[in-house]
PDB file of C-alpha atoms in Angstrom:
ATOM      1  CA  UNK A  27       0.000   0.000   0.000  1.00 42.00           C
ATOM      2  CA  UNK A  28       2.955   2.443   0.725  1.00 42.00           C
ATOM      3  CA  UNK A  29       4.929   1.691  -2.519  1.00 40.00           C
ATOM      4  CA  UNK A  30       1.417   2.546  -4.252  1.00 42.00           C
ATOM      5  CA  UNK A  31       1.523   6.178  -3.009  1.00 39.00           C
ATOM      6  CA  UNK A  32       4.651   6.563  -3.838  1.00 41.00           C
ATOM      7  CA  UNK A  33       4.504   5.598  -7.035  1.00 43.00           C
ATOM      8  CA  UNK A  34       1.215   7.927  -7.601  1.00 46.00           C
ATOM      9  CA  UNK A  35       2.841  10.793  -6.093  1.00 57.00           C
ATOM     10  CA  UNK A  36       5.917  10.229  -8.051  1.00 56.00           C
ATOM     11  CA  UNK A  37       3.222  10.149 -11.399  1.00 62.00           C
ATOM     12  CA  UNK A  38       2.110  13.814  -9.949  1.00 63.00           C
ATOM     13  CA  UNK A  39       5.299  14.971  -9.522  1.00 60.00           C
ATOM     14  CA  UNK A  40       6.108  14.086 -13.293  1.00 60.00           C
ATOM     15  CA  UNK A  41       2.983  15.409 -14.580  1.00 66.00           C
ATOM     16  CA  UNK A  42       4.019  18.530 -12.579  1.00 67.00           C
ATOM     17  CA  UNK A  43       6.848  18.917 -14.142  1.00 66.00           C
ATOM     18  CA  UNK A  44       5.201  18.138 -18.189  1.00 67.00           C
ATOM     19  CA  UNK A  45       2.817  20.838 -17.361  1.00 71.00           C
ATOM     20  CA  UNK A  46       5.284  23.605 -16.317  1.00 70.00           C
ATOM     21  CA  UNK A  47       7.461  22.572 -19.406  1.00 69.00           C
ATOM     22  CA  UNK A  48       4.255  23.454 -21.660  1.00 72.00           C
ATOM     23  CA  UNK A  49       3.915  26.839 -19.717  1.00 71.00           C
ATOM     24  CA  UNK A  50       7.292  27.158 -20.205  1.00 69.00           C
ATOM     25  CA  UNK A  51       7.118  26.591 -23.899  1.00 69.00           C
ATOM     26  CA  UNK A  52       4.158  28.765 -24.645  1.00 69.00           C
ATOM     27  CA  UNK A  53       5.624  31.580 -22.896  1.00 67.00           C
ATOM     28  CA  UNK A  54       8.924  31.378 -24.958  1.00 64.00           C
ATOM     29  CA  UNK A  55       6.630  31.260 -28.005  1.00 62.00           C
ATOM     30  CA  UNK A  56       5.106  34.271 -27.139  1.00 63.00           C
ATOM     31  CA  UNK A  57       8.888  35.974 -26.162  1.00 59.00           C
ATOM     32  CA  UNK A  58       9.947  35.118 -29.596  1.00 56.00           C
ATOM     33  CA  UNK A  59       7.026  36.486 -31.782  1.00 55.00           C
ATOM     34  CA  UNK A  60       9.049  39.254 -33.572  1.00 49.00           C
ATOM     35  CA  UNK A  61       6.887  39.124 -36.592  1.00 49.00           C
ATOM     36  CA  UNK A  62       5.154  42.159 -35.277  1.00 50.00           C
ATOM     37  CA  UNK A  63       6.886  45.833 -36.649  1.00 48.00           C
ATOM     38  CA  UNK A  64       7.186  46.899 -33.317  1.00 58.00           C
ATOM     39  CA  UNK A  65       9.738  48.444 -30.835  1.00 80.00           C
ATOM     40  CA  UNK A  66       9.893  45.471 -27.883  1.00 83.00           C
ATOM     41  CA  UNK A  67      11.626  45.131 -24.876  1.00 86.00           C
ATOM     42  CA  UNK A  68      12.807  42.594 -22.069  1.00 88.00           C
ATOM     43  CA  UNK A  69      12.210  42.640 -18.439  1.00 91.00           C
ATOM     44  CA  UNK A  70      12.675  41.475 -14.767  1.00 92.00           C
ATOM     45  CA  UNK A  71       9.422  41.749 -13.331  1.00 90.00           C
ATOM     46  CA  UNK A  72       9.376  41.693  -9.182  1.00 92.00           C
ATOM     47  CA  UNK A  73       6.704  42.927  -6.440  1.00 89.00           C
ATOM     48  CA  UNK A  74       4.916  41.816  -3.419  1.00 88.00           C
ATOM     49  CA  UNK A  75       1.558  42.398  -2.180  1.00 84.00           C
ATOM     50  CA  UNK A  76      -1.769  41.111  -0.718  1.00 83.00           C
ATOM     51  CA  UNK A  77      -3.618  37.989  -0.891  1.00 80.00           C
ATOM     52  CA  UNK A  78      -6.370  35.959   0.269  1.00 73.00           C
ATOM     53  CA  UNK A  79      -8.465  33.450  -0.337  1.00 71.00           C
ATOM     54  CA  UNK A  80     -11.901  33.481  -1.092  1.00 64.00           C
ATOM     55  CA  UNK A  81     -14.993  30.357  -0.102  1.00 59.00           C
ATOM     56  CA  UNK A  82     -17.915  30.306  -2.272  1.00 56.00           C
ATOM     57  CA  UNK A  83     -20.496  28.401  -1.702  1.00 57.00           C
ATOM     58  CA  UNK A  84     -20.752  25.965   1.474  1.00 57.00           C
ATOM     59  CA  UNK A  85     -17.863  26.411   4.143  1.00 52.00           C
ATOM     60  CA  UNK A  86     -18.203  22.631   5.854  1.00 49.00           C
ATOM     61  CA  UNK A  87     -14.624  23.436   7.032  1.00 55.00           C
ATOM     62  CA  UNK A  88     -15.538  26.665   8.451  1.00 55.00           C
ATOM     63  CA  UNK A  89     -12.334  27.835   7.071  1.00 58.00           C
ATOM     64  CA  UNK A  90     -11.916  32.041   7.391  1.00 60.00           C
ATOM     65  CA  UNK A  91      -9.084  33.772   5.657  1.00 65.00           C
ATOM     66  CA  UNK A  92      -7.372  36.938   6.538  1.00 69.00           C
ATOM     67  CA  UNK A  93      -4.892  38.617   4.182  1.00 77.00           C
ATOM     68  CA  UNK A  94      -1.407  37.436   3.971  1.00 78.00           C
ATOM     69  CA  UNK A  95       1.697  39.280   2.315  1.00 84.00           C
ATOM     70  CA  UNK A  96       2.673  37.648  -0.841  1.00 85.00           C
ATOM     71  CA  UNK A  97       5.356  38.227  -3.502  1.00 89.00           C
ATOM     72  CA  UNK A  98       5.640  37.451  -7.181  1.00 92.00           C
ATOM     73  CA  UNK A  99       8.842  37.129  -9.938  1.00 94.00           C
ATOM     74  CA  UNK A 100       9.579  37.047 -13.373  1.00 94.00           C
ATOM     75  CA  UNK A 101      10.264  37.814 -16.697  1.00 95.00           C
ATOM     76  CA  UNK A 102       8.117  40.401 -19.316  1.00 93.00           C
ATOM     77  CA  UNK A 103       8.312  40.815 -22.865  1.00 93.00           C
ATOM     78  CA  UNK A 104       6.978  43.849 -23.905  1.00 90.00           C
ATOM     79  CA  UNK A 105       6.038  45.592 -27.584  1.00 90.00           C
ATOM     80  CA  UNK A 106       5.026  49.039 -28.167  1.00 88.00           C
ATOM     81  CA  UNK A 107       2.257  48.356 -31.193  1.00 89.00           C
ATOM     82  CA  UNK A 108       1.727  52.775 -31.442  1.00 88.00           C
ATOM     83  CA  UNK A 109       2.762  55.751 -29.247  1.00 88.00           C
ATOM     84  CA  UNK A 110      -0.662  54.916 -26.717  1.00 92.00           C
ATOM     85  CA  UNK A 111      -0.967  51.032 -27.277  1.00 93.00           C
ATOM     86  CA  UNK A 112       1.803  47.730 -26.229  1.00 93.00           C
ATOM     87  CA  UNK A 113       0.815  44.253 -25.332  1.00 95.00           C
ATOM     88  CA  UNK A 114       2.792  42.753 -22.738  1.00 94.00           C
ATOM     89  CA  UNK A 115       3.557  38.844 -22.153  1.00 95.00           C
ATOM     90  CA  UNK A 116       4.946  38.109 -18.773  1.00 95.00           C
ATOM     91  CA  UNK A 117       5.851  34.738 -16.937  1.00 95.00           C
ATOM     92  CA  UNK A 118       5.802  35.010 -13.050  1.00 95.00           C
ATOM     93  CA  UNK A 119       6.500  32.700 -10.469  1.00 95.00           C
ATOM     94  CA  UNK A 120       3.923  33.748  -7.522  1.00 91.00           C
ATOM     95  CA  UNK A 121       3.347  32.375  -3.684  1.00 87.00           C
ATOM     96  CA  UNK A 122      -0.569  33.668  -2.736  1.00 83.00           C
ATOM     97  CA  UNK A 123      -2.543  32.310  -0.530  1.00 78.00           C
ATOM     98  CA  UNK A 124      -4.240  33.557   2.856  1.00 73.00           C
ATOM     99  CA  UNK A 125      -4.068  32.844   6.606  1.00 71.00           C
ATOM    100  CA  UNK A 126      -5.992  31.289   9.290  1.00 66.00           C
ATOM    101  CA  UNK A 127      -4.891  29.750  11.925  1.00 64.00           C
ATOM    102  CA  UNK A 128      -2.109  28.881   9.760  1.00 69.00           C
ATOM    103  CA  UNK A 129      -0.643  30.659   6.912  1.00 74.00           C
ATOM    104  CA  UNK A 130      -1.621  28.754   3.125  1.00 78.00           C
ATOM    105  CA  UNK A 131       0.978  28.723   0.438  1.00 80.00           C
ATOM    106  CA  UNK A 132      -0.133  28.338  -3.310  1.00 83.00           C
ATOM    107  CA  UNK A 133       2.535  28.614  -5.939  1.00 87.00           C
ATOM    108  CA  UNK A 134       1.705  29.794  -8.715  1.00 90.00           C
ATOM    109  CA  UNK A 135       3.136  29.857 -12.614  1.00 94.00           C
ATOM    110  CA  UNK A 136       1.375  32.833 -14.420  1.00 94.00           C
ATOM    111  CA  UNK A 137       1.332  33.734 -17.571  1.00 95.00           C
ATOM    112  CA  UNK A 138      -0.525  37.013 -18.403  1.00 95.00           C
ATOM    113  CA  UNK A 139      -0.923  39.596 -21.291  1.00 96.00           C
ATOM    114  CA  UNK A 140      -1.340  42.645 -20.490  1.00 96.00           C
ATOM    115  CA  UNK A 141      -2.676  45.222 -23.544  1.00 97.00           C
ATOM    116  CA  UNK A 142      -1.386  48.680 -22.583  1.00 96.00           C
ATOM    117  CA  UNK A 143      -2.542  51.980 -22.885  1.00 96.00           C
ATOM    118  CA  UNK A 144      -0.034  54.660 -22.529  1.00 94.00           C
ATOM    119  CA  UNK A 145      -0.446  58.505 -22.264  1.00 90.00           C
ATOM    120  CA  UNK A 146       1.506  61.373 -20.474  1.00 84.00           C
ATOM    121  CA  UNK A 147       4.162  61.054 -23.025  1.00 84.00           C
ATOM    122  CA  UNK A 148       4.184  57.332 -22.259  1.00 81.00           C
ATOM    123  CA  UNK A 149       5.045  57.542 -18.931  1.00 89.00           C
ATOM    124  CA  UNK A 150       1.860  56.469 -17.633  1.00 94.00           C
ATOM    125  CA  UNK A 151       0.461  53.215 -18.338  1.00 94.00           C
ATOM    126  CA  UNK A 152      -3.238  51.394 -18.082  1.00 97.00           C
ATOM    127  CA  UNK A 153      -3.358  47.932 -17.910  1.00 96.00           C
ATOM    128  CA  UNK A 154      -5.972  45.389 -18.518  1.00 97.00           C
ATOM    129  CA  UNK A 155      -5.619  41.751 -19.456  1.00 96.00           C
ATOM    130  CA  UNK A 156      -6.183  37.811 -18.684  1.00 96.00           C
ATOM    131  CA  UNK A 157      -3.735  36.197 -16.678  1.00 95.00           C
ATOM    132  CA  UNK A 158      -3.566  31.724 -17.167  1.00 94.00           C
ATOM    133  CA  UNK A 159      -2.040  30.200 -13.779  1.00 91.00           C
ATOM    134  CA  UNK A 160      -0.827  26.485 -12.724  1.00 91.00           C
ATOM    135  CA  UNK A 161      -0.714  25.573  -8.920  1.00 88.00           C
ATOM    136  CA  UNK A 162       2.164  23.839  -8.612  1.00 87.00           C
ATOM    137  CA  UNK A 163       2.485  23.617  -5.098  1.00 81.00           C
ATOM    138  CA  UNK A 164       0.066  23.955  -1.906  1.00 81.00           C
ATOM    139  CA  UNK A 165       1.821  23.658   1.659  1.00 79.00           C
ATOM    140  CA  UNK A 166       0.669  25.108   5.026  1.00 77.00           C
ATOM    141  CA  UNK A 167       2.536  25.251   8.218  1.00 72.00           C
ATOM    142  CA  UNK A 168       1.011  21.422   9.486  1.00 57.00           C
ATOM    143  CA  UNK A 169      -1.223  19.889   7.625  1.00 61.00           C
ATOM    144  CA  UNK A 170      -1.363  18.929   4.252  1.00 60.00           C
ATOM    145  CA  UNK A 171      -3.631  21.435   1.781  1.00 68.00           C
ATOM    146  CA  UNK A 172      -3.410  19.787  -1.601  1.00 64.00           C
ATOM    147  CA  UNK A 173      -6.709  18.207  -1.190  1.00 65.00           C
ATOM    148  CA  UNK A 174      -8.695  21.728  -1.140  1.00 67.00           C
ATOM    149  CA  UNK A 175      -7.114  22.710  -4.088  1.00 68.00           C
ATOM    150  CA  UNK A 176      -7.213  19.585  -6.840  1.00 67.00           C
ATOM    151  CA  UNK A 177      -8.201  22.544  -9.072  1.00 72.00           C
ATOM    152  CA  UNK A 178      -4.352  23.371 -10.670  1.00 80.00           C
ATOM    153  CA  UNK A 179      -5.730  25.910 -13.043  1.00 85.00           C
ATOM    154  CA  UNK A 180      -6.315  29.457 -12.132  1.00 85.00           C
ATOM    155  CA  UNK A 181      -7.914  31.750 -14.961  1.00 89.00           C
ATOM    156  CA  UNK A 182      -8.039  35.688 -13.732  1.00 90.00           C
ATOM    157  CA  UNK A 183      -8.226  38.971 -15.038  1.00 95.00           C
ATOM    158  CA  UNK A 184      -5.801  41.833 -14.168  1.00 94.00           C
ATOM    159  CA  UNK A 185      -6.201  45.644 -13.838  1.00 96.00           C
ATOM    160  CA  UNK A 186      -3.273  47.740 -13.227  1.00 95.00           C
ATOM    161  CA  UNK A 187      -1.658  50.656 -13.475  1.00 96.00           C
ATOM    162  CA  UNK A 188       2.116  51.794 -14.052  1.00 94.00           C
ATOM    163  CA  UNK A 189       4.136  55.305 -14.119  1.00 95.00           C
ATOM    164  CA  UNK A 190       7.845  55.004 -15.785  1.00 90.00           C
ATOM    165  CA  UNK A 191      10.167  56.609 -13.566  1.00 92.00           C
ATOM    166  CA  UNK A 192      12.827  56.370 -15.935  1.00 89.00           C
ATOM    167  CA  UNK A 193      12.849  54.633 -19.755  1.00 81.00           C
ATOM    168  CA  UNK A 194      14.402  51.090 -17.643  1.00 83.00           C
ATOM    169  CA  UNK A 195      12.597  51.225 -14.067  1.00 88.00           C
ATOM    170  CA  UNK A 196       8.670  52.186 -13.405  1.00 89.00           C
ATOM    171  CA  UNK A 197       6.511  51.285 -10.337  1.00 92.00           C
ATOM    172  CA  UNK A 198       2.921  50.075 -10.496  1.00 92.00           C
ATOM    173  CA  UNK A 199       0.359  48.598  -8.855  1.00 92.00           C
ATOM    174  CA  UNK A 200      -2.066  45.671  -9.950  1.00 91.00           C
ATOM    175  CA  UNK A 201      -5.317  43.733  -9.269  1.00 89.00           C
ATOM    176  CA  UNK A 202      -5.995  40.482 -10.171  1.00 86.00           C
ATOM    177  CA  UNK A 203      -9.627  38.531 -10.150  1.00 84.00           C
ATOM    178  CA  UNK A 204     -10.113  34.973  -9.852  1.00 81.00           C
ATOM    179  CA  UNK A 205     -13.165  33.579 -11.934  1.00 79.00           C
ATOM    180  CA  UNK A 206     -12.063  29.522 -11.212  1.00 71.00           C
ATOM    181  CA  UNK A 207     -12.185  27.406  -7.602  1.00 57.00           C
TER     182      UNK A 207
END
């Protein structure tokens, strides 16, 4: 019975790893699309911020979540179609999650595209786009988590805005809006 979990969990682990490799592949894909006439950059995208964790529906746990201080890394790509509109493709490693009576860890790989709209001489930026996630990890101080989140995929949408400090650094702030359990 023991070697049977842990040959299943060494299955997961495998399938883990497949699935970031895809996420991994379709955000090189989308770092390499130069057929577009357009001035592009690269990136190192880092932040931190707020998070926690929503329960819709019925609560048999009786779990309550406050907000927990997360932080998020990674890479952008970004191309300036016109003086007011870009698209940018970004892949970020994130830890949300939310507290209890315990603090809950879910690690996220993101993948969003943000379309941009720029004014004040492009040093002000909207942005607005979807954002695809994997869970590849849930942990929690104690107890295991993983079975309250067999969901791995996470589709949001993002609103954010940005102000260019200088042409290579600019500060912003971002919201993002889960729409799957």
């Amino acid at each position: 019975m023991t070697h049977k979990s842990i040959t299943m969990s060494k299955t997961k682990i495998y399938s883990t790893i497949f699935k970031a490799k895809r996420i991994l592949f379709i955000a090189f894909l989308l770092g390499t699309m130069h057929t577009l006439q357009a001035q592009s950059s690269w990136g190192v995208r880092a932040g931190s911020g707020l998070s926690t964790i929503g329960v819709r529906g019925p609560n048999p746990a009786g779990f309550t979540y406050s907000v927990k201080p997360v932080y998020v890394l990674g890479v952008y790509h970004n191309w300036k179609l016109s003086r007011k509109w870009g698209v940018t493709a970004e892949m970020l490693y994130a830890v949300k999650g939310g507290k209890d009576d315990k603090s809950i860890h879910l690690h996220y790989v993101n993948i969003p595209l943000m379309f941009n709209y720029y004014f004040v001489d492009g040093r002000l930026r909207f942005e607005l786009g979807p954002e695809y996630g994997y869970l590849i990890a849930a942990r929690s101080k104690g107890n295991s988590v993983s079975e309250f989140w067999s969901n791995h995929l996470d589709l949001s949408v993002n609103f954010g805005v940005a102000f260019h400090i200088t042409e290579e650094l600019s500060i912003g702030t971002r919201t993002n809006y889960g729409f799957l359990d």
